[in-house]
mmCIF file of C-alpha atoms and ligand atoms in Angstrom:
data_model
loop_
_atom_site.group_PDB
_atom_site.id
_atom_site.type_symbol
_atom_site.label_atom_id
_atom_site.label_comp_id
_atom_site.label_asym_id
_atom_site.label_seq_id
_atom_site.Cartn_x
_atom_site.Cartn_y
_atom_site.Cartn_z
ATOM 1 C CA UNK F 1 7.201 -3.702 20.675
ATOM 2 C CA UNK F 2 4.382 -5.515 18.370
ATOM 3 C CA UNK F 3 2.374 -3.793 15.358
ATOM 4 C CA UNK F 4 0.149 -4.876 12.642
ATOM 5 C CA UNK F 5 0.822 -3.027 9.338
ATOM 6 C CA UNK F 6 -2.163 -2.968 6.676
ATOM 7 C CA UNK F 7 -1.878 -3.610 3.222
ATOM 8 C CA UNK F 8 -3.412 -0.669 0.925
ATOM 9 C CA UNK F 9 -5.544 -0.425 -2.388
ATOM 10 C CA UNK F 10 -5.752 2.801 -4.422
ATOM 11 C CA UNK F 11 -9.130 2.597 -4.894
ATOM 12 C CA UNK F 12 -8.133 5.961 -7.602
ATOM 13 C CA UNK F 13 -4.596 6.448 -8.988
ATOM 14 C CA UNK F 14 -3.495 9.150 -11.196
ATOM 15 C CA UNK F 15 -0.542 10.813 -12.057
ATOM 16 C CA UNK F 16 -0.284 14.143 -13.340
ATOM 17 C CA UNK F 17 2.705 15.396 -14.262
ATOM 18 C CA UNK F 18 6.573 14.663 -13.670
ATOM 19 C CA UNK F 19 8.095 16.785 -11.470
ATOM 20 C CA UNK F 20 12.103 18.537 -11.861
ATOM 21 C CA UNK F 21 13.306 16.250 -9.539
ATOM 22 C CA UNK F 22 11.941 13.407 -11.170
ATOM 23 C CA UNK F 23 9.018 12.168 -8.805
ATOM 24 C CA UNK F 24 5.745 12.892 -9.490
ATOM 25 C CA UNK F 25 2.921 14.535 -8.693
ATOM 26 C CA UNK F 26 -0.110 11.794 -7.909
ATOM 27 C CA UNK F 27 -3.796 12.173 -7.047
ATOM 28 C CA UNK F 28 -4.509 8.765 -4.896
ATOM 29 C CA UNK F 29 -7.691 7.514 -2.593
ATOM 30 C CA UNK F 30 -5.849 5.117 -0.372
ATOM 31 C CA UNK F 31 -8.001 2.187 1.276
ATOM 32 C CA UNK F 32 -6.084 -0.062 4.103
ATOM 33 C CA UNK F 33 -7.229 -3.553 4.202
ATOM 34 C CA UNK F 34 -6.980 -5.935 6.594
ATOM 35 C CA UNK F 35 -4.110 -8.081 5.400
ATOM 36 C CA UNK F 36 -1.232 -7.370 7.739
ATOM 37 C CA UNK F 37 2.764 -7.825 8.231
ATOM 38 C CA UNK F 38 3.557 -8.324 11.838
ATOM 39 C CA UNK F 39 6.843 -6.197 12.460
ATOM 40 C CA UNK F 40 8.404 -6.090 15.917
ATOM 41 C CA UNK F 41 11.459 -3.820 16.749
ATOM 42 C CA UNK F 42 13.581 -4.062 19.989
ATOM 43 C CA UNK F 43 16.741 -2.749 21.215
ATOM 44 C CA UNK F 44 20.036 -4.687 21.532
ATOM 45 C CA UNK F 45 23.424 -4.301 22.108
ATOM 46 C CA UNK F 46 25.215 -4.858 18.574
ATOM 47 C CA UNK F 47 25.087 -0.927 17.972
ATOM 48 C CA UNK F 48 23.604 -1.538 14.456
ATOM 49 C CA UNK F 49 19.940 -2.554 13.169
ATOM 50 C CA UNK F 50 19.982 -5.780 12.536
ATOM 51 C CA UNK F 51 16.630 -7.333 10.247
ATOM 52 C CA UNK F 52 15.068 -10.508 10.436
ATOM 53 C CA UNK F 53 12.397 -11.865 7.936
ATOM 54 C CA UNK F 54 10.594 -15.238 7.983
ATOM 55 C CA UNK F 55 10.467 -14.767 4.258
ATOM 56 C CA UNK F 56 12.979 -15.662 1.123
ATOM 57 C CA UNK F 57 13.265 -12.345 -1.630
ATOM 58 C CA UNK F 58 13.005 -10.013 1.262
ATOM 59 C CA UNK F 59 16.149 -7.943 1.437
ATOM 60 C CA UNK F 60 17.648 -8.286 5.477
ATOM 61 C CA UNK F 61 20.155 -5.470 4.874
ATOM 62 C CA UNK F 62 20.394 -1.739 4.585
ATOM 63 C CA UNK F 63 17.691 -2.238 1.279
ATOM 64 C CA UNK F 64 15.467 -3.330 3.589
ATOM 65 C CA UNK F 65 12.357 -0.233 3.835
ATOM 66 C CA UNK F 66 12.067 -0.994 7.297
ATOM 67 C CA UNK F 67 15.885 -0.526 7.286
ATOM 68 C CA UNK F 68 16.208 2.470 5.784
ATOM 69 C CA UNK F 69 13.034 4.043 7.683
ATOM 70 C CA UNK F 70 14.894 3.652 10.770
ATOM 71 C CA UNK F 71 17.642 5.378 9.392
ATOM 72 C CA UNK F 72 15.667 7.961 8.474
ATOM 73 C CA UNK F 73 14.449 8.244 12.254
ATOM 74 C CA UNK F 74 17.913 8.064 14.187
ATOM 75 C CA UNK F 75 19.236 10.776 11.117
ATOM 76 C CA UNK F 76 16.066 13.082 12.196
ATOM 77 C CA UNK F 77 16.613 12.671 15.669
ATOM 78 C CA UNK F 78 20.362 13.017 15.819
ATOM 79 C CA UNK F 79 20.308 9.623 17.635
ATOM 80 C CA UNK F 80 23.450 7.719 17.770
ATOM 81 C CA UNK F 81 22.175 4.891 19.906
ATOM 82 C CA UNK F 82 20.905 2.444 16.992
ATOM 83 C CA UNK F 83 21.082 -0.726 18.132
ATOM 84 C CA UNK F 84 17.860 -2.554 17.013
ATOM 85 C CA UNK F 85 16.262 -5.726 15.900
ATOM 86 C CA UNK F 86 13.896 -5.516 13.634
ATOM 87 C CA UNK F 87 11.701 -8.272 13.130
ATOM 88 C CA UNK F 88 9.245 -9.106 9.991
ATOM 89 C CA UNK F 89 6.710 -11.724 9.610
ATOM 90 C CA UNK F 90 5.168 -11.037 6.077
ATOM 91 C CA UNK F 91 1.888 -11.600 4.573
ATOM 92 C CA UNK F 92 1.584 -9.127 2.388
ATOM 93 C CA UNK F 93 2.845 -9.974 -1.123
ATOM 94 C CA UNK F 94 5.871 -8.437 -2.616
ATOM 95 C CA UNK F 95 6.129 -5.762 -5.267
ATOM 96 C CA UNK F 96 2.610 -5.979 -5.406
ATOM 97 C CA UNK F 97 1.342 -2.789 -5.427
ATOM 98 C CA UNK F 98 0.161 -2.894 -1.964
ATOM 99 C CA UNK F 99 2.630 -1.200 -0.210
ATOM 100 C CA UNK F 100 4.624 -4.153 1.801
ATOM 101 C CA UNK F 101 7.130 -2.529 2.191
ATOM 102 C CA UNK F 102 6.094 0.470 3.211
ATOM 103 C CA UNK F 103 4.147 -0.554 5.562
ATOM 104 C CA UNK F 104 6.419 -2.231 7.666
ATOM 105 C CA UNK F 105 8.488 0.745 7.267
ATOM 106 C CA UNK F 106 5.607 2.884 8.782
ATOM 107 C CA UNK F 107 5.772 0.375 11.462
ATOM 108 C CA UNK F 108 8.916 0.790 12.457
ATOM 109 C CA UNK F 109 8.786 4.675 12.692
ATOM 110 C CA UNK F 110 5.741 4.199 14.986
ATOM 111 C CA UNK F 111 7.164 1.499 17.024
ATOM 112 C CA UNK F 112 10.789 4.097 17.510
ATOM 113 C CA UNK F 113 8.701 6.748 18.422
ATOM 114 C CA UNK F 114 7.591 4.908 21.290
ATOM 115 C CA UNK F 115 10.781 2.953 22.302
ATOM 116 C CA UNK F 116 12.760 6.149 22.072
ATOM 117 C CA UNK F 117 9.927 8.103 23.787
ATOM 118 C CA UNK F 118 10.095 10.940 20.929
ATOM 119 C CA UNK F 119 6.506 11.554 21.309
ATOM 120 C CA UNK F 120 6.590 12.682 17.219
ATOM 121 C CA UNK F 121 2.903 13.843 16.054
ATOM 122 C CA UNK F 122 1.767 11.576 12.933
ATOM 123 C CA UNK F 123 2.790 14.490 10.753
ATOM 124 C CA UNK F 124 6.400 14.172 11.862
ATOM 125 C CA UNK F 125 6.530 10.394 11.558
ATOM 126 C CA UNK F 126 5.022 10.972 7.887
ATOM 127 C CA UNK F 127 7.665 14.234 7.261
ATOM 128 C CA UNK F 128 10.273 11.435 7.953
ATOM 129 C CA UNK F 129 8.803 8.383 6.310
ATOM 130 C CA UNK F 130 8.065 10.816 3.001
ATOM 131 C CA UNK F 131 11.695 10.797 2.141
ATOM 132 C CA UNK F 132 11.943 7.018 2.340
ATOM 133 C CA UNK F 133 8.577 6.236 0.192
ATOM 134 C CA UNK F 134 5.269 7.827 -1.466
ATOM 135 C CA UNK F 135 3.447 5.316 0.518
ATOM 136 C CA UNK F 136 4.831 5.544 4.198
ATOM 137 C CA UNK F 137 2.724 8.836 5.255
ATOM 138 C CA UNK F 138 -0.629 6.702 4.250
ATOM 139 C CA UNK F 139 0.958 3.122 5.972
ATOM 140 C CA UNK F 140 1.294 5.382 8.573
ATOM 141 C CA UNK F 141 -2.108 7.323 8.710
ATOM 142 C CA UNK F 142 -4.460 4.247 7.511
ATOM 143 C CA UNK F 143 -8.040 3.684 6.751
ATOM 144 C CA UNK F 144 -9.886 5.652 3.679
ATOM 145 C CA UNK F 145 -7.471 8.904 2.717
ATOM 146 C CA UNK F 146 -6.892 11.221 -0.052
ATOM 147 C CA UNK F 147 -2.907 11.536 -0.882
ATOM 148 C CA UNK F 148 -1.331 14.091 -2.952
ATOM 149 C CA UNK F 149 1.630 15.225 -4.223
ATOM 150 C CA UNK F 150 4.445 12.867 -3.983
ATOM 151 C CA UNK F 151 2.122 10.893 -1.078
ATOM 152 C CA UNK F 152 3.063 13.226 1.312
ATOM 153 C CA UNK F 153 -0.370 15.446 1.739
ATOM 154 C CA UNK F 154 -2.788 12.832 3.470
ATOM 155 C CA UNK F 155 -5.938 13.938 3.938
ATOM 156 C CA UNK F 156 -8.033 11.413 5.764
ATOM 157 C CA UNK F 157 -12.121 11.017 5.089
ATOM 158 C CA UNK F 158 -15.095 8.815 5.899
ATOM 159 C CA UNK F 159 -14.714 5.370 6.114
ATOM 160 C CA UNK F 160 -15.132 3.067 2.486
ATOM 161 C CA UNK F 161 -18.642 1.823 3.472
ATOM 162 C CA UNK F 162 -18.560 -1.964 4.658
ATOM 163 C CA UNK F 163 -17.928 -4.577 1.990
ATOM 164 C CA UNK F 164 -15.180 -7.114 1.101
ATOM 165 C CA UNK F 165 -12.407 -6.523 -1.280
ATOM 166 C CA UNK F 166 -10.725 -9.635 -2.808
ATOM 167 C CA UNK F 167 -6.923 -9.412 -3.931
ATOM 168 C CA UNK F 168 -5.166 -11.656 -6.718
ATOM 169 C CA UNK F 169 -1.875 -11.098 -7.493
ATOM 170 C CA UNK F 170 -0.422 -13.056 -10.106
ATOM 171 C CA UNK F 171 2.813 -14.743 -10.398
ATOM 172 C CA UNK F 172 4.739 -11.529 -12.331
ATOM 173 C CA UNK F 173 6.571 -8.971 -9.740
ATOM 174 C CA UNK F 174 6.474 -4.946 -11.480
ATOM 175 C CA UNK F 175 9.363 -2.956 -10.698
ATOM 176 C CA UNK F 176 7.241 0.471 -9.528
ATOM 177 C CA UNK F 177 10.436 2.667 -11.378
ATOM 178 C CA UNK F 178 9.639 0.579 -14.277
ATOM 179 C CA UNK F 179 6.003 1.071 -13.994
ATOM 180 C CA UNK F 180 6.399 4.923 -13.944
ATOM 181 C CA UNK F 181 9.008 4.626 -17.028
ATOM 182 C CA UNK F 182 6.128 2.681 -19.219
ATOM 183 C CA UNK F 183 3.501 5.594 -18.081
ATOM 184 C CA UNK F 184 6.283 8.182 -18.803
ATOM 185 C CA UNK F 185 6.599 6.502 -22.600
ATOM 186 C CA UNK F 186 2.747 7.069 -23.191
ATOM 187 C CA UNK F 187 1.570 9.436 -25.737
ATOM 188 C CA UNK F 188 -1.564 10.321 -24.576
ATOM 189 C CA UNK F 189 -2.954 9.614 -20.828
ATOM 190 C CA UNK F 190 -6.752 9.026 -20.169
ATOM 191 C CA UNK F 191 -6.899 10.896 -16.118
ATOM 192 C CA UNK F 192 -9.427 9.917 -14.421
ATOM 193 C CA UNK F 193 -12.360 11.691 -12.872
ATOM 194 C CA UNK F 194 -10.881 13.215 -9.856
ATOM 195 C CA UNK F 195 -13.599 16.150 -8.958
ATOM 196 C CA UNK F 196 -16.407 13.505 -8.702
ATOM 197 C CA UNK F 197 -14.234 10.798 -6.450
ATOM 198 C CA UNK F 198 -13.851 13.515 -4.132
ATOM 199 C CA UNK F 199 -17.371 14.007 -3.657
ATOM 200 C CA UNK F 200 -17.791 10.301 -3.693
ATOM 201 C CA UNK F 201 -15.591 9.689 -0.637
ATOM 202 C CA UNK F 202 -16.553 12.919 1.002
ATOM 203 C CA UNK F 203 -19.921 11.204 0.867
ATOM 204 C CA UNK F 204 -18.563 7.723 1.171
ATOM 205 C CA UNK F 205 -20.885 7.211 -1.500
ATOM 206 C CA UNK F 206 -19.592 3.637 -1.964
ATOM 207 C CA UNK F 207 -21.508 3.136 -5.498
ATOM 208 C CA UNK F 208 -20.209 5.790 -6.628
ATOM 209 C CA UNK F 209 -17.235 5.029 -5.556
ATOM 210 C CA UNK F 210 -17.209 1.948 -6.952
ATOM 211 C CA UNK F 211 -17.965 3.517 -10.133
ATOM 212 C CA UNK F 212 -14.904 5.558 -10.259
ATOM 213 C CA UNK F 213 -12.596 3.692 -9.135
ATOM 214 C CA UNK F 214 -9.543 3.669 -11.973
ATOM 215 C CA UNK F 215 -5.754 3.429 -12.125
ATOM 216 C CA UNK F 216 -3.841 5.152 -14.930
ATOM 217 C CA UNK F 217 -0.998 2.566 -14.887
ATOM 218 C CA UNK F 218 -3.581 0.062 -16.237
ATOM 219 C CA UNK F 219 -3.032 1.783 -19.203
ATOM 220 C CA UNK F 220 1.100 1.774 -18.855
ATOM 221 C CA UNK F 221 2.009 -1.444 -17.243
ATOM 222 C CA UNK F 222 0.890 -4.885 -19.295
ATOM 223 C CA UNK F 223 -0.100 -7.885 -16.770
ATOM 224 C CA UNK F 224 -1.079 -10.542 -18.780
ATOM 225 C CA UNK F 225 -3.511 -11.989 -16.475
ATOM 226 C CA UNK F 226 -5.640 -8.714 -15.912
ATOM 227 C CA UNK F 227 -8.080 -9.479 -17.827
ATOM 228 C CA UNK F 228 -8.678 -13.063 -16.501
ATOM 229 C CA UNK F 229 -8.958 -11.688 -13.106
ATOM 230 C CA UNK F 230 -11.313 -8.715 -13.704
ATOM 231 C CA UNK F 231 -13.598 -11.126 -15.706
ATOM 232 C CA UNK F 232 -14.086 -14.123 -12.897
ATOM 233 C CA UNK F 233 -14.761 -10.943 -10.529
ATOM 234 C CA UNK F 234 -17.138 -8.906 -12.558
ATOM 235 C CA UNK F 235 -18.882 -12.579 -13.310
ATOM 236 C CA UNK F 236 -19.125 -13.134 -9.419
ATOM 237 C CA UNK F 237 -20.590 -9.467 -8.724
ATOM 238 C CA UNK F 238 -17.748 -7.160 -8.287
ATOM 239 C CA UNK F 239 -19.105 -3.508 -8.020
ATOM 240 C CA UNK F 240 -15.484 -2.437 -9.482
ATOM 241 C CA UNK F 241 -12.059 -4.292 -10.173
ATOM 242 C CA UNK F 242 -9.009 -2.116 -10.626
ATOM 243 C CA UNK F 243 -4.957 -2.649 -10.408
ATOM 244 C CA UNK F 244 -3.576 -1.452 -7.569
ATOM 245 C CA UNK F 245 -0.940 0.432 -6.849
ATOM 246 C CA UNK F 246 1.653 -0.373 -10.130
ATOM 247 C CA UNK F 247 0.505 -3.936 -10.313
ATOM 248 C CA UNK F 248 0.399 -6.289 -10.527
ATOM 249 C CA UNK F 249 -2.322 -6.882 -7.796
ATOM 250 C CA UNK F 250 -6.090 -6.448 -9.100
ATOM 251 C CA UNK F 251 -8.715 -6.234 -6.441
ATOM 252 C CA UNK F 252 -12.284 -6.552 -6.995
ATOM 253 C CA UNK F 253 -15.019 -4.728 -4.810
ATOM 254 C CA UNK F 254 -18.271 -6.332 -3.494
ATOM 255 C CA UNK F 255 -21.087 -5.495 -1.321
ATOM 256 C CA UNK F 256 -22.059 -9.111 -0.783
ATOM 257 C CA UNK F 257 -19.986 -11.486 1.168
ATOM 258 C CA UNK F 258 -21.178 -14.668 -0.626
ATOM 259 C CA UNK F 259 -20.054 -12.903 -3.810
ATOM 260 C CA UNK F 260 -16.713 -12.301 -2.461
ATOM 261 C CA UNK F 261 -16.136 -15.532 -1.008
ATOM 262 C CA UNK F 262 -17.167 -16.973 -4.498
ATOM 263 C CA UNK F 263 -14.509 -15.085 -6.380
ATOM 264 C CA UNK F 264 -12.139 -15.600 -3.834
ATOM 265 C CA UNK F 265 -12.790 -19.760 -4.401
ATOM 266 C CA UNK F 266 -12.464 -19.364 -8.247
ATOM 267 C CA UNK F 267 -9.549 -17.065 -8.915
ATOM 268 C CA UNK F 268 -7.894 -19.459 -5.495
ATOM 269 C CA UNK F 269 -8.200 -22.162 -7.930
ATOM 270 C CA UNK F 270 -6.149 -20.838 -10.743
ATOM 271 C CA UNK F 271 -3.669 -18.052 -8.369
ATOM 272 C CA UNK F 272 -1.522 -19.168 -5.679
ATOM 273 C CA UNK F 273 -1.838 -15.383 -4.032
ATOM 274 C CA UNK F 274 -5.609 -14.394 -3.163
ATOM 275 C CA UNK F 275 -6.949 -12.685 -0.318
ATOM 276 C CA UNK F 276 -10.617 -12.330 0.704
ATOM 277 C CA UNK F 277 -10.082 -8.852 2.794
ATOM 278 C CA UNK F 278 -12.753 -6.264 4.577
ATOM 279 C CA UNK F 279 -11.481 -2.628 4.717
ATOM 280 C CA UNK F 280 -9.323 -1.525 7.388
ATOM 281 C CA UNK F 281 -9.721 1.620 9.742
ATOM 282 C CA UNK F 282 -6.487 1.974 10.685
ATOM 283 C CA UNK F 283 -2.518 1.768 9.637
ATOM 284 C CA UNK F 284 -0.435 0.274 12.378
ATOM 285 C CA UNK F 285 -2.156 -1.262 15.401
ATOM 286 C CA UNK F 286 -0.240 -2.708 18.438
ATOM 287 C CA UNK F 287 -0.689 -5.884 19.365
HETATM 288 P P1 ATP V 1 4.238 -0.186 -3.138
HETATM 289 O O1 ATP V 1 2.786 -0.424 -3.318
HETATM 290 O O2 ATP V 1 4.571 0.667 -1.925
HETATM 291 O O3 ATP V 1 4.955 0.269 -4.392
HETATM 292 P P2 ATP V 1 4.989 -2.884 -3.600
HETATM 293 O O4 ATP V 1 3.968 -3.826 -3.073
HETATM 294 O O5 ATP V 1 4.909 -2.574 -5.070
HETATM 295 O O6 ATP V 1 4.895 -1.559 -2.736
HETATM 296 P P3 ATP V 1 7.091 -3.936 -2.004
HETATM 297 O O7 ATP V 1 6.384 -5.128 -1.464
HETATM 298 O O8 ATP V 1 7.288 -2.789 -1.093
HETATM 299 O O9 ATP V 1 6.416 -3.410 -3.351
HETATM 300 O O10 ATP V 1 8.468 -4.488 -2.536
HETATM 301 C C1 ATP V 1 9.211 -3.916 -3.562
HETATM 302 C C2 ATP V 1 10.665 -4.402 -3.417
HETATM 303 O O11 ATP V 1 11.214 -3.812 -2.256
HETATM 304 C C3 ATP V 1 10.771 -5.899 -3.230
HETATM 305 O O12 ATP V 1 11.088 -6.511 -4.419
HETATM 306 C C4 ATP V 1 11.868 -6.087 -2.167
HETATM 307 O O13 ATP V 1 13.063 -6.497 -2.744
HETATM 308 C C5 ATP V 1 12.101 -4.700 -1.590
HETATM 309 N N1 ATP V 1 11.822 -4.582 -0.135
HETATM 310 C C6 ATP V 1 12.502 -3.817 0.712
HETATM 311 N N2 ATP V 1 12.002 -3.886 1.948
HETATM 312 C C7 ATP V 1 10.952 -4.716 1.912
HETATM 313 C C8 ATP V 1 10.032 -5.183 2.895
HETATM 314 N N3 ATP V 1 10.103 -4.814 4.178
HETATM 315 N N4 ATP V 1 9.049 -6.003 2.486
HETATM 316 C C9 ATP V 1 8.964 -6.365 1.177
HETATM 317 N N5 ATP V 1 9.812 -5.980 0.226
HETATM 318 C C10 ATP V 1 10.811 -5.144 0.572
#
């Protein structure tokens, strides 16, 4: 079995508080975009999951998301019969901030529900997923969504309006544990304004949107190149430009494709990763 797994943006990120157990509590809007990883899983007869990758830095062992996601699964499930190949053609960058991983992790709990014909509801898959990654519920669920809580409350609304969102990550990789460590370390936080972003994308009010958009480890996590980035964007029309995720990826917003296109030329120029994306409606699609 075949999927496409998006790629995410948090068009809003803020944390508020650290919890006992040491995760904490976030307020995200989650936007998929269509930049996909192409994961396929099949059985075979090793008795063990066995991953492949097409690309170098991506673990192929037990660290592997997509690894440990199936795990998760078979543990659920009480299956014992976990011979699998997992297979991973990437295009979404690594430790990014736009949820590779965790996407093709989301894949392969899909693509298991099917092969083992466990007929799970979404809200099992994401009950599973959770406990693997913050971000698995949403890789799971897709298009425009409210998460909460440790990423496990998804609440999906209307579509982001059409437009094109450009991504540039530069060559620096951010640890997210490191990320949340530098935020932890802050003595005063600026949140951001929650309330009105959930009217915005109740509305999908997308200049609003735009207008809120913010991410609270801009102000925790230094990448060097931020500013560069937001400036060629905001000078080529971007309605908003905002880290994603815990960096070091900044995307840039725009209603007008020749905009896009330009800032995806310039910033192509200088960065060797840059995507020109549109949103996407949904998670994991078969193929
Ligand atoms: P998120 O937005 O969910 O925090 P990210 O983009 O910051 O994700 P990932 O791309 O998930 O980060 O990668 C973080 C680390 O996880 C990588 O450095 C890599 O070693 C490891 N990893 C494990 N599984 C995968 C996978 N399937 N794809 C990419 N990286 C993976």
């Amino acid at each position: 079995m075949k999927v496409k797994a998006a790629a995410k943006i948090n068009l809003m990120l803020d944390i508020l508080k650290k919890l006992d157990n040491g995760y904490h509590s976030l307020f995200m809007i989650m936007q998929s975009v269509d930049l996909y990883d192409t994961v396929s899983v099949e059985k075979n007869n090793e008795k063990k999951i066995i991953i492949k990758c097409d690309t170098d830095g991506v673990p192929c062992n037990e660290k592997n998301i997509a690894y440990k996601c199936a795990v998760a699964f078979f543990d659920a499930l009480s299956i014992t019969d976990r011979g699998i190949t997992i297979g991973i053609e990437k295009a979404i960058p690594m430790a990014a901030g736009t949820a590779g991983g965790s996407t093709d992790g989301a894949a392969v709990l899909y693509c298991l529900d099917k092969i083992y014909n466990t007929n799970l509801s979404i809200k099992e898959l994401c009950e599973i997923g959770a406990k693997v990654g913050a971000d698995i519920p949403f890789s799971l669920v897709g298009g425009t969504a409210i998460a909460l809580g440790t990423g496990t409350i998804i609440a999906p609304v209307k579509d982001l309006p059409e437009c094109y969102i450009v991504l540039c990550k530069p060559e620096q990789d951010v640890s997210t544990p490191e990320a949340y460590a530098e935020f932890d370390s802050l003595n005063r936080v600026r949140h951001l304004d929650r309330i009105s972003m959930v009217d915005a994308v109740a509305d999908g009010d997308y200049e609003k949107i735009c207008k809120l958009c913010g991410n609270v480890f801009e102000q925790a996590v230094e990448v060097p190149k931020r500013p560069h980035i937001k400036g060629v964007m905001r000078k080529c029309g971007a309605d908003a430009c905002v880290m994603s995720g815990s960096g070091p990826t900044v995307y840039g917003i725009f209603s007008n494709k020749e905009n896009a296109e330009d800032a995806y030329n310039k910033l192509s120029k200088k960065y060797d990763n840059v995507y020109l994306c549109k949103p996407a409606k949904h998670g994991i699609t078969e193929v």
